[in-house]
Tab-separated table of C-alpha atoms and ligand atoms in Angstrom:
chain	number	residue	atom	x	y	z
T	1	MET	CA	100.996	146.146	-48.930
T	2	ALA	CA	103.890	147.903	-47.191
T	3	GLY	CA	102.665	151.340	-48.233
T	4	VAL	CA	99.158	150.704	-46.918
T	5	GLN	CA	100.461	149.155	-43.704
T	6	THR	CA	102.722	152.162	-43.131
T	7	ALA	CA	99.807	154.571	-43.534
T	8	VAL	CA	97.626	152.489	-41.202
T	9	ALA	CA	100.419	152.198	-38.615
T	10	LEU	CA	101.038	155.949	-38.691
T	11	ARG	CA	97.385	156.597	-37.861
T	12	GLU	CA	97.342	153.865	-35.205
T	13	MET	CA	100.353	155.532	-33.625
T	14	GLY	CA	98.421	158.784	-33.430
T	15	SER	CA	99.895	160.714	-36.336
T	16	ALA	CA	97.673	163.602	-37.408
T	17	ASP	CA	99.963	164.530	-40.310
T	18	GLU	CA	98.833	164.578	-43.920
T	19	ILE	CA	99.449	161.161	-45.474
T	20	THR	CA	99.560	160.638	-49.226
T	21	LEU	CA	99.780	157.143	-50.678
T	22	ILE	CA	101.015	157.087	-54.264
T	23	GLY	CA	100.751	153.964	-56.404
T	24	ASP	CA	101.011	153.392	-60.127
T	25	GLU	CA	98.381	150.668	-60.328
T	26	PRO	CA	94.841	151.838	-61.145
T	27	HIS	CA	93.212	149.543	-58.565
T	28	ALA	CA	92.529	150.237	-54.921
T	29	PRO	CA	95.348	148.646	-52.877
T	30	TYR	CA	94.998	144.866	-52.687
T	31	ASP	CA	96.637	141.737	-51.341
T	32	ARG	CA	98.903	139.715	-53.651
T	33	PRO	CA	99.088	136.170	-52.171
T	34	PRO	CA	95.602	135.161	-53.421
T	35	LEU	CA	96.636	136.088	-56.988
T	36	SER	CA	98.578	132.855	-57.469
T	37	LYS	CA	95.940	130.832	-55.624
T	38	ALA	CA	92.169	131.329	-55.320
T	39	VAL	CA	91.947	134.319	-57.683
T	40	LEU	CA	93.131	132.203	-60.611
T	41	LEU	CA	90.310	129.749	-60.070
T	42	GLY	CA	87.564	132.348	-59.683
T	43	GLY	CA	84.496	131.603	-57.588
T	44	PRO	CA	83.753	133.083	-54.182
T	45	ALA	CA	87.117	132.106	-52.654
T	46	GLY	CA	88.871	134.236	-55.240
T	47	GLY	CA	86.597	137.223	-54.580
T	48	ASP	CA	87.615	140.614	-53.339
T	49	VAL	CA	91.338	140.999	-52.654
T	50	ARG	CA	91.187	144.686	-51.748
T	51	PHE	CA	92.508	145.583	-48.317
T	52	ASP	CA	89.780	146.172	-45.785
T	53	VAL	CA	90.953	149.703	-45.040
T	54	ASP	CA	88.746	152.798	-45.104
T	55	PHE	CA	91.199	155.333	-46.501
T	56	ASP	CA	88.681	158.193	-46.245
T	57	ALA	CA	88.029	157.503	-42.576
T	58	LEU	CA	91.795	157.332	-41.982
T	59	LYS	CA	92.267	160.585	-43.906
T	60	VAL	CA	94.817	158.998	-46.181
T	61	GLU	CA	94.899	160.559	-49.641
T	62	LEU	CA	95.133	157.820	-52.256
T	63	ARG	CA	96.729	158.819	-55.527
T	64	LEU	CA	96.246	155.836	-57.790
T	65	GLY	CA	97.582	155.453	-61.300
T	66	VAL	CA	100.378	157.884	-60.443
T	67	ARG	CA	103.934	156.821	-61.143
T	68	ALA	CA	106.945	158.091	-59.194
T	69	GLN	CA	109.638	158.882	-61.740
T	70	ALA	CA	112.379	160.484	-59.683
T	71	LEU	CA	113.263	161.672	-56.217
T	72	ARG	CA	114.715	165.098	-55.469
T	73	VAL	CA	116.142	164.693	-52.009
T	74	GLY	CA	117.375	168.306	-51.794
T	75	GLU	CA	113.953	169.734	-52.655
T	76	ARG	CA	112.176	167.030	-50.653
T	77	GLU	CA	109.885	166.109	-53.499
T	78	VAL	CA	108.869	163.068	-55.474
T	79	VAL	CA	108.572	163.726	-59.180
T	80	THR	CA	105.600	161.848	-60.604
T	81	ASP	CA	103.912	161.683	-63.986
T	82	ALA	CA	101.200	163.833	-62.389
T	83	GLY	CA	103.573	166.498	-61.076
T	84	ALA	CA	105.861	166.938	-58.086
T	85	VAL	CA	104.685	165.868	-54.634
T	86	PRO	CA	106.429	167.517	-51.665
T	87	TYR	CA	107.139	165.607	-48.463
T	88	ASP	CA	108.491	166.109	-44.982
T	89	ARG	CA	109.209	162.413	-44.673
T	90	LEU	CA	109.066	159.798	-47.423
T	91	VAL	CA	108.584	156.057	-47.152
T	92	VAL	CA	109.663	154.161	-50.265
T	93	ALA	CA	107.534	151.017	-50.629
T	94	THR	CA	107.550	150.364	-54.370
T	95	GLY	CA	107.858	146.591	-53.988
T	96	ALA	CA	109.299	144.415	-56.715
T	97	TYR	CA	108.625	143.624	-60.350
T	98	PRO	CA	108.768	140.171	-61.905
T	99	VAL	CA	111.776	139.378	-64.076
T	100	ALA	CA	110.818	138.734	-67.722
T	101	LEU	CA	112.676	136.558	-70.196
T	102	PRO	CA	114.602	138.898	-72.506
T	103	GLY	CA	112.687	139.945	-75.599
T	104	THR	CA	109.379	138.447	-74.501
T	105	THR	CA	107.546	141.469	-73.140
T	106	GLY	CA	104.235	141.885	-74.933
T	107	LEU	CA	104.505	138.562	-76.780
T	108	PRO	CA	100.991	137.103	-77.077
T	109	GLY	CA	100.339	134.208	-74.714
T	110	VAL	CA	103.275	135.085	-72.427
T	111	HIS	CA	102.363	135.997	-68.855
T	112	LEU	CA	103.979	137.227	-65.667
T	113	LEU	CA	102.196	137.014	-62.311
T	114	ARG	CA	102.533	139.973	-59.994
T	115	THR	CA	99.448	142.131	-60.294
T	116	LEU	CA	95.689	141.855	-60.254
T	117	ASP	CA	95.736	142.572	-63.995
T	118	ASP	CA	98.234	139.716	-64.514
T	119	ALA	CA	95.940	137.340	-62.620
T	120	ALA	CA	92.909	138.575	-64.567
T	121	ALA	CA	94.747	137.895	-67.830
T	122	LEU	CA	95.443	134.331	-66.679
T	123	ARG	CA	91.870	133.501	-65.686
T	124	PRO	CA	90.748	132.822	-69.288
T	125	VAL	CA	93.798	130.551	-69.763
T	126	LEU	CA	92.585	128.385	-66.898
T	127	ASP	CA	88.938	128.659	-67.907
T	128	ALA	CA	89.840	127.388	-71.388
T	129	LYS	CA	92.033	124.626	-69.911
T	130	GLN	CA	94.881	125.664	-72.186
T	131	ASP	CA	98.152	123.764	-72.350
T	132	VAL	CA	100.528	125.787	-70.213
T	133	VAL	CA	104.292	125.861	-69.834
T	134	VAL	CA	105.572	127.455	-66.645
T	135	VAL	CA	109.142	128.720	-66.748
T	136	GLY	CA	110.668	128.459	-63.263
T	137	ALA	CA	109.980	125.962	-60.458
T	138	GLY	CA	110.010	128.572	-57.687
T	139	TRP	CA	107.228	129.589	-55.306
T	140	ILE	CA	105.111	131.386	-57.914
T	141	GLY	CA	105.664	128.672	-60.545
T	142	ALA	CA	104.600	125.921	-58.143
T	143	GLU	CA	101.522	127.803	-56.977
T	144	PHE	CA	100.446	128.667	-60.505
T	145	ALA	CA	101.000	125.050	-61.624
T	146	THR	CA	98.829	123.889	-58.716
T	147	ALA	CA	95.947	126.166	-59.721
T	148	ALA	CA	96.294	125.360	-63.428
T	149	ARG	CA	96.120	121.621	-62.755
T	150	GLN	CA	93.104	122.156	-60.539
T	151	ALA	CA	91.478	123.952	-63.466
T	152	GLY	CA	92.264	121.018	-65.746
T	153	CYS	CA	95.140	122.472	-67.786
T	154	ALA	CA	98.005	120.298	-69.002
T	155	VAL	CA	101.049	121.830	-67.252
T	156	THR	CA	104.762	121.480	-67.924
T	157	VAL	CA	107.227	123.268	-65.661
T	158	VAL	CA	110.704	123.881	-67.061
T	159	GLU	CA	113.483	124.760	-64.668
T	160	ALA	CA	117.107	125.571	-65.488
T	161	ALA	CA	118.415	124.219	-62.159
T	162	ASP	CA	118.497	120.539	-61.335
T	163	ARG	CA	115.576	120.755	-58.880
T	164	PRO	CA	112.726	122.990	-57.718
T	165	LEU	CA	113.511	125.950	-55.446
T	166	ALA	CA	117.225	125.402	-55.980
T	167	GLY	CA	118.041	129.005	-55.058
T	168	VAL	CA	116.379	128.879	-51.654
T	169	LEU	CA	116.452	125.373	-50.210
T	170	PRO	CA	119.049	122.569	-50.169
T	171	ALA	CA	118.732	119.433	-52.295
T	172	VAL	CA	118.003	117.221	-49.266
T	173	VAL	CA	114.767	119.140	-48.863
T	174	THR	CA	113.776	119.934	-52.448
T	175	ALA	CA	114.501	116.424	-53.732
T	176	HIS	CA	111.227	115.380	-52.123
T	177	MET	CA	109.249	118.150	-53.781
T	178	ARG	CA	109.756	116.631	-57.198
T	179	ALA	CA	107.208	113.949	-56.240
T	180	TRP	CA	104.628	116.667	-55.532
T	181	TYR	CA	104.714	117.670	-59.194
T	182	ASP	CA	104.368	114.038	-60.338
T	183	GLU	CA	101.445	113.432	-58.003
T	184	ALA	CA	99.637	116.499	-59.342
T	185	GLY	CA	100.176	115.367	-62.921
T	186	VAL	CA	102.577	118.227	-63.690
T	187	GLU	CA	105.531	117.392	-65.902
T	188	LEU	CA	108.628	118.879	-64.255
T	189	ARG	CA	111.662	119.196	-66.512
T	190	THR	CA	114.700	120.260	-64.516
T	191	GLY	CA	118.138	121.063	-65.946
T	192	THR	CA	116.208	122.589	-68.828
T	193	PRO	CA	117.136	126.194	-69.587
T	194	VAL	CA	114.884	128.106	-71.947
T	195	ALA	CA	116.506	129.804	-74.955
T	196	GLN	CA	113.537	131.844	-76.123
T	197	LEU	CA	109.783	132.034	-76.394
T	198	GLU	CA	107.961	131.975	-79.688
T	199	PRO	CA	104.262	132.335	-80.305
T	200	GLY	CA	102.870	128.919	-79.390
T	201	ALA	CA	106.127	127.352	-78.185
T	202	VAL	CA	108.934	127.416	-75.668
T	203	VAL	CA	112.316	126.880	-77.308
T	204	LEU	CA	114.827	125.143	-75.078
T	205	ALA	CA	118.581	125.753	-74.942
T	206	ASP	CA	119.166	122.224	-76.267
T	207	GLY	CA	117.057	123.035	-79.343
T	208	GLY	CA	113.964	121.194	-78.139
T	209	ARG	CA	110.538	122.829	-78.383
T	210	ILE	CA	107.552	122.497	-76.097
T	211	PRO	CA	104.242	123.586	-77.609
T	212	ALA	CA	102.382	125.962	-75.324
T	213	GLU	CA	99.101	127.806	-75.673
T	214	ALA	CA	100.186	129.952	-72.741
T	215	VAL	CA	103.523	130.514	-71.000
T	216	VAL	CA	103.856	131.768	-67.439
T	217	VAL	CA	107.263	133.108	-66.507
T	218	GLY	CA	108.116	132.829	-62.799
T	219	ILE	CA	111.836	133.360	-62.615
T	220	GLY	CA	112.051	135.805	-59.754
T	221	ALA	CA	111.479	139.428	-58.872
T	222	ARG	CA	113.699	142.497	-58.558
T	223	PRO	CA	113.186	145.537	-56.343
T	224	ALA	CA	111.275	148.271	-58.197
T	225	THR	CA	113.805	151.001	-57.511
T	226	GLY	CA	114.793	152.186	-60.993
T	227	TRP	CA	113.081	155.513	-60.332
T	228	LEU	CA	115.580	156.206	-57.526
T	229	ALA	CA	118.646	156.071	-59.783
T	230	GLY	CA	120.937	159.009	-59.095
T	231	ALA	CA	118.728	160.316	-56.281
T	232	GLY	CA	121.313	159.885	-53.542
T	233	VAL	CA	119.575	156.859	-52.055
T	234	GLU	CA	122.032	153.973	-51.965
T	235	LEU	CA	120.968	150.879	-53.897
T	236	GLY	CA	122.653	147.491	-53.493
T	237	ALA	CA	123.872	145.194	-56.272
T	238	ASP	CA	120.539	143.375	-55.901
T	239	GLY	CA	118.756	146.617	-56.781
T	240	ALA	CA	117.298	146.981	-53.276
T	241	VAL	CA	117.334	150.207	-51.318
T	242	VAL	CA	120.019	149.783	-48.683
T	243	ALA	CA	118.174	150.541	-45.456
T	244	ASP	CA	119.709	150.571	-41.992
T	245	ASP	CA	118.371	148.663	-39.007
T	246	ARG	CA	115.819	151.431	-38.446
T	247	LEU	CA	114.666	151.224	-42.070
T	248	ARG	CA	116.245	154.604	-42.839
T	249	THR	CA	117.851	155.019	-46.252
T	250	THR	CA	121.100	156.885	-46.902
T	251	ALA	CA	119.066	160.003	-47.814
T	252	PRO	CA	117.753	162.196	-45.010
T	253	HIS	CA	114.053	161.825	-44.128
T	254	VAL	CA	113.668	158.888	-46.513
T	255	PHE	CA	112.718	155.419	-45.225
T	256	ALA	CA	112.253	152.175	-47.176
T	257	VAL	CA	110.285	149.030	-46.413
T	258	GLY	CA	108.904	145.843	-47.975
T	259	ASP	CA	110.077	144.043	-51.116
T	260	CYS	CA	112.080	147.065	-52.326
T	261	ALA	CA	114.480	147.311	-49.379
T	262	SER	CA	117.159	145.238	-47.709
T	263	PHE	CA	118.074	145.672	-44.043
T	264	PRO	CA	120.871	144.411	-41.790
T	265	SER	CA	119.650	141.567	-39.623
T	266	GLY	CA	121.303	141.660	-36.202
T	267	ARG	CA	119.767	138.290	-35.461
T	268	PHE	CA	121.254	136.532	-38.482
T	269	GLY	CA	124.361	138.662	-38.961
T	270	GLU	CA	123.754	139.505	-42.596
T	271	ARG	CA	121.794	141.863	-44.804
T	272	LEU	CA	118.423	140.420	-45.806
T	273	LEU	CA	116.204	141.194	-48.783
T	274	VAL	CA	112.881	139.560	-47.990
T	275	HIS	CA	110.220	139.235	-50.687
T	276	HIS	CA	107.427	137.953	-48.503
T	277	TRP	CA	104.126	139.198	-47.161
T	278	ASP	CA	104.969	139.161	-43.441
T	279	ASN	CA	107.922	141.498	-44.003
T	280	ALA	CA	105.552	143.953	-45.679
T	281	LEU	CA	103.308	143.693	-42.618
T	282	GLN	CA	105.920	143.933	-39.831
T	283	GLY	CA	108.416	146.358	-41.390
T	284	PRO	CA	105.906	149.193	-41.726
T	285	ARG	CA	105.312	149.276	-37.962
T	286	THR	CA	108.990	149.978	-37.400
T	287	ALA	CA	109.155	152.404	-40.311
T	288	ALA	CA	106.092	154.293	-39.063
T	289	ALA	CA	107.439	154.508	-35.502
T	290	ASN	CA	110.731	155.917	-36.795
T	291	VAL	CA	109.011	158.308	-39.208
T	292	LEU	CA	107.320	159.707	-36.089
T	293	GLY	CA	110.690	160.248	-34.417
T	294	GLY	CA	111.052	156.897	-32.684
T	295	ASP	CA	114.209	154.823	-32.534
T	296	GLU	CA	113.006	151.274	-33.216
T	297	VAL	CA	115.210	148.535	-34.584
T	298	TYR	CA	113.819	146.178	-37.230
T	299	ASP	CA	115.111	142.686	-36.544
T	300	PRO	CA	112.334	140.250	-37.450
T	301	VAL	CA	112.237	136.487	-37.662
T	302	PRO	CA	111.289	136.355	-41.357
T	303	TYR	CA	108.241	134.231	-42.145
T	304	PHE	CA	106.451	133.086	-45.263
T	305	TRP	CA	104.074	130.453	-46.459
T	306	SER	CA	103.234	128.823	-49.754
T	307	GLU	CA	100.285	126.691	-50.772
T	308	GLN	CA	101.263	124.194	-53.421
T	309	PHE	CA	100.107	120.781	-54.591
T	310	GLY	CA	97.672	120.454	-51.679
T	311	ARG	CA	100.373	121.235	-49.128
T	312	PHE	CA	100.805	124.093	-46.711
T	313	VAL	CA	104.488	124.978	-46.691
T	314	GLN	CA	105.769	127.452	-44.101
T	315	TYR	CA	109.209	128.796	-43.338
T	316	ALA	CA	110.477	130.929	-40.456
T	317	GLY	CA	113.940	132.287	-39.723
T	318	HIS	CA	116.897	132.361	-42.044
T	319	HIS	CA	119.471	129.681	-42.792
T	320	ALA	CA	122.877	129.661	-44.418
T	321	ASP	CA	124.611	126.793	-46.232
T	322	ALA	CA	126.905	126.211	-43.262
T	323	ASP	CA	124.018	125.610	-40.830
T	324	THR	CA	123.252	122.043	-39.735
T	325	LEU	CA	120.119	120.594	-41.283
T	326	LEU	CA	117.916	118.192	-39.302
T	327	LEU	CA	114.887	116.460	-40.755
T	328	ARG	CA	111.891	116.008	-38.452
T	329	GLY	CA	109.875	113.181	-39.875
T	330	ASP	CA	109.789	111.454	-43.222
T	331	PRO	CA	109.830	113.869	-46.175
T	332	THR	CA	108.109	111.325	-48.405
T	333	THR	CA	104.972	111.750	-46.257
T	334	ASP	CA	102.510	114.637	-46.122
T	335	ALA	CA	103.761	116.116	-42.831
T	336	TRP	CA	107.390	116.753	-41.968
T	337	SER	CA	109.727	119.584	-41.108
T	338	ALA	CA	113.334	120.590	-41.547
T	339	CYS	CA	115.268	122.538	-38.926
T	340	TRP	CA	118.503	124.446	-39.353
T	341	LEU	CA	120.809	124.829	-36.370
T	342	ARG	CA	123.550	127.432	-36.123
T	343	GLY	CA	125.739	125.999	-33.414
T	344	GLU	CA	123.146	125.047	-30.832
T	345	ARG	CA	120.668	127.743	-31.790
T	346	LEU	CA	117.632	127.139	-33.955
T	347	ALA	CA	118.090	129.375	-37.016
T	348	ALA	CA	115.232	128.338	-39.289
T	349	VAL	CA	112.454	125.850	-39.855
T	350	LEU	CA	110.583	124.653	-42.922
T	351	ALA	CA	107.298	122.996	-42.022
T	352	VAL	CA	105.237	120.998	-44.488
T	353	GLY	CA	101.790	120.345	-43.054
T	354	ARG	CA	103.113	120.848	-39.504
T	355	PRO	CA	101.935	124.331	-38.504
T	356	ARG	CA	102.671	123.645	-34.842
T	357	ASP	CA	106.347	123.122	-35.610
T	358	LEU	CA	106.308	126.440	-37.377
T	359	ALA	CA	104.571	128.314	-34.561
T	360	GLN	CA	106.857	126.881	-31.903
T	361	ALA	CA	110.027	127.348	-33.955
T	362	ARG	CA	109.132	130.953	-34.661
T	363	LYS	CA	109.048	131.661	-30.937
T	364	LEU	CA	112.270	129.722	-30.285
T	365	ILE	CA	114.096	131.562	-33.069
T	366	GLY	CA	112.701	134.843	-31.747
T	367	ARG	CA	114.334	134.268	-28.388
T	368	SER	CA	117.531	132.806	-29.891
T	369	ALA	CA	116.887	129.524	-28.081
T	370	SER	CA	119.325	126.616	-28.114
T	371	VAL	CA	117.806	123.226	-28.852
T	372	ASP	CA	118.790	119.628	-28.281
T	373	PRO	CA	119.477	118.263	-31.783
T	374	ALA	CA	118.243	114.734	-31.013
T	375	LEU	CA	114.950	116.025	-29.615
T	376	ALA	CA	114.564	118.565	-32.430
T	377	ALA	CA	114.924	115.747	-34.955
T	378	ASP	CA	112.230	113.651	-33.286
T	379	PRO	CA	108.824	114.529	-34.784
T	380	ALA	CA	107.052	112.950	-31.800
T	381	VAL	CA	108.574	115.554	-29.462
T	382	PRO	CA	107.059	119.070	-29.628
T	383	LEU	CA	109.751	121.440	-30.871
T	384	SER	CA	109.242	123.671	-27.851
T	385	SER	CA	110.266	120.715	-25.660
T	386	ALA	CA	113.561	120.484	-27.545
T	387	ALA	CA	114.609	123.885	-26.149
T	388	ARG	CA	117.434	123.745	-23.667
R	401	FAD	C1	101.351	136.288	-57.007
R	401	FAD	C2	101.998	136.467	-55.667
R	401	FAD	C3	101.756	135.566	-54.646
R	401	FAD	C4	102.378	135.726	-53.405
R	401	FAD	N1	102.133	134.809	-52.429
R	401	FAD	C5	102.764	134.929	-51.243
R	401	FAD	C6	102.574	133.946	-50.228
R	401	FAD	O1	101.838	132.972	-50.410
R	401	FAD	N2	103.233	134.094	-49.049
R	401	FAD	C7	104.078	135.159	-48.817
R	401	FAD	O2	104.672	135.233	-47.731
R	401	FAD	N3	104.277	136.102	-49.755
R	401	FAD	C8	103.643	136.017	-50.964
R	401	FAD	N4	103.836	136.974	-51.927
R	401	FAD	C9	104.732	138.101	-51.651
R	401	FAD	C10	103.999	139.324	-51.079
R	401	FAD	O3	102.799	139.532	-51.734
R	401	FAD	C11	104.911	140.533	-51.219
R	401	FAD	O4	106.058	140.298	-50.435
R	401	FAD	C12	104.241	141.832	-50.784
R	401	FAD	O5	103.188	142.158	-51.639
R	401	FAD	C13	105.264	142.963	-50.785
R	401	FAD	O6	104.646	144.157	-50.485
R	401	FAD	P1	105.271	145.547	-50.974
R	401	FAD	O7	104.312	146.587	-50.511
R	401	FAD	O8	106.684	145.632	-50.603
R	401	FAD	O9	105.230	145.476	-52.569
R	401	FAD	P2	103.964	145.456	-53.517
R	401	FAD	O10	102.838	144.705	-52.911
R	401	FAD	O11	104.483	144.993	-54.840
R	401	FAD	O12	103.522	146.975	-53.647
R	401	FAD	C14	104.310	147.931	-54.300
R	401	FAD	C15	103.414	148.828	-55.130
R	401	FAD	O13	104.197	149.921	-55.609
R	401	FAD	C16	103.877	150.138	-56.963
R	401	FAD	N5	105.001	150.833	-57.615
R	401	FAD	C17	106.168	150.304	-58.047
R	401	FAD	N6	106.950	151.252	-58.600
R	401	FAD	C18	106.243	152.405	-58.518
R	401	FAD	C19	106.509	153.740	-58.902
R	401	FAD	N7	107.666	154.089	-59.473
R	401	FAD	N8	105.554	154.684	-58.664
R	401	FAD	C20	104.380	154.359	-58.060
R	401	FAD	N9	104.083	153.107	-57.668
R	401	FAD	C21	105.003	152.146	-57.883
R	401	FAD	C22	103.618	148.763	-57.492
R	401	FAD	O14	102.900	148.791	-58.719
R	401	FAD	C23	102.835	148.145	-56.351
R	401	FAD	O15	101.477	148.436	-56.473
R	401	FAD	C24	103.243	136.830	-53.188
R	401	FAD	C25	103.502	137.740	-54.224
R	401	FAD	C26	102.887	137.558	-55.459
R	401	FAD	C27	103.182	138.543	-56.567
């Protein structure tokens, strides 16, 4: 996504330079969000996920099935399994890879969900209505569970934490999501760490076993930056390329964008590593402008959405534990929001079935607006009217 968007942005900005897009997957570049949604269910809605970009017309050379193995900053070349590729400027956009449970790679019936091939391997599981265990009640786990239930699979989700999405949202919010699993007929077992996977079963840390015809592991993703080790491009403890606010890396002429890179957010006062689609859409515009000699700062209001259990969940901004949480509406209903205030300023919003809240909050956060907490907590008042 970020690589394609960078190439497109460079052309839109008038670059006539040679552009080479290298990717290790064999498929033409495609969009990932449908992979955990419509693609799993097949049919017309899950059709073509390829980006609608004419690479020939844009004069972008696509080198598919080619893996970058190392970077030689001094020589200005990327070493690939198909030879060295020289560059004047390089944009690293290698995304992220899904974390596997140790010792389970290649085990029959065990799946990850990142690529088109992963989704294709899961289609027959849904078609056959297999009994599935999902490890991890995060975004991917919830979306896969939704599709698998729709297909008629029996689904159990096991989660080590005491609630879904424990790493990203506070208990006040996620407590209500437990009911979504119940409603969909998904058994959610929290506080249930997995010890290991065996053919046909998930073995729990407490010794219990859950039979499973298929297991889907959704326990997070890590930046795909191993190939940069020792290259002189600084990587953070999270494995992300440490980019600056112009998406430049610590190596000259090398930029980084998308799931593989973190950047300092002036707006939120901390370094952010964003693994969401909108970041891979917006970041490339800044990266491309700076590749062409511009001096643009990347300081987005992060945004993402998730479709799970018949609900449209959207989030904009960024919150920290110390921010004040306000609920807008009743979280046991189908439409409600949560707002986070930092001092008087709106820092983030989570909207469940309230896209207007999201759209208005995104603008308010973008202009660092202060809001009246009582009005912001009243779902009958448009969020924009809560601005001071
Ligand atoms: C199943 C799924 C569902 C999602 N749903 C949503 C959603 O609903 N909402 C949302 O906001 N976000 C969603 N996302 C997140 C969003 O898709 C990602 O944030 C986005 O794809 C990131 O783009 P990227 O270009 O940084 O990385 P990627 O799209 O991962 O692209 C990186 C590419 O680089 C390749 N690569 C990696 N290493 C090398 C190497 N050494 N050499 C050559 N090529 C390499 C990879 O194979 C990959 O093709 C979803 C992600 C997944 C996996």
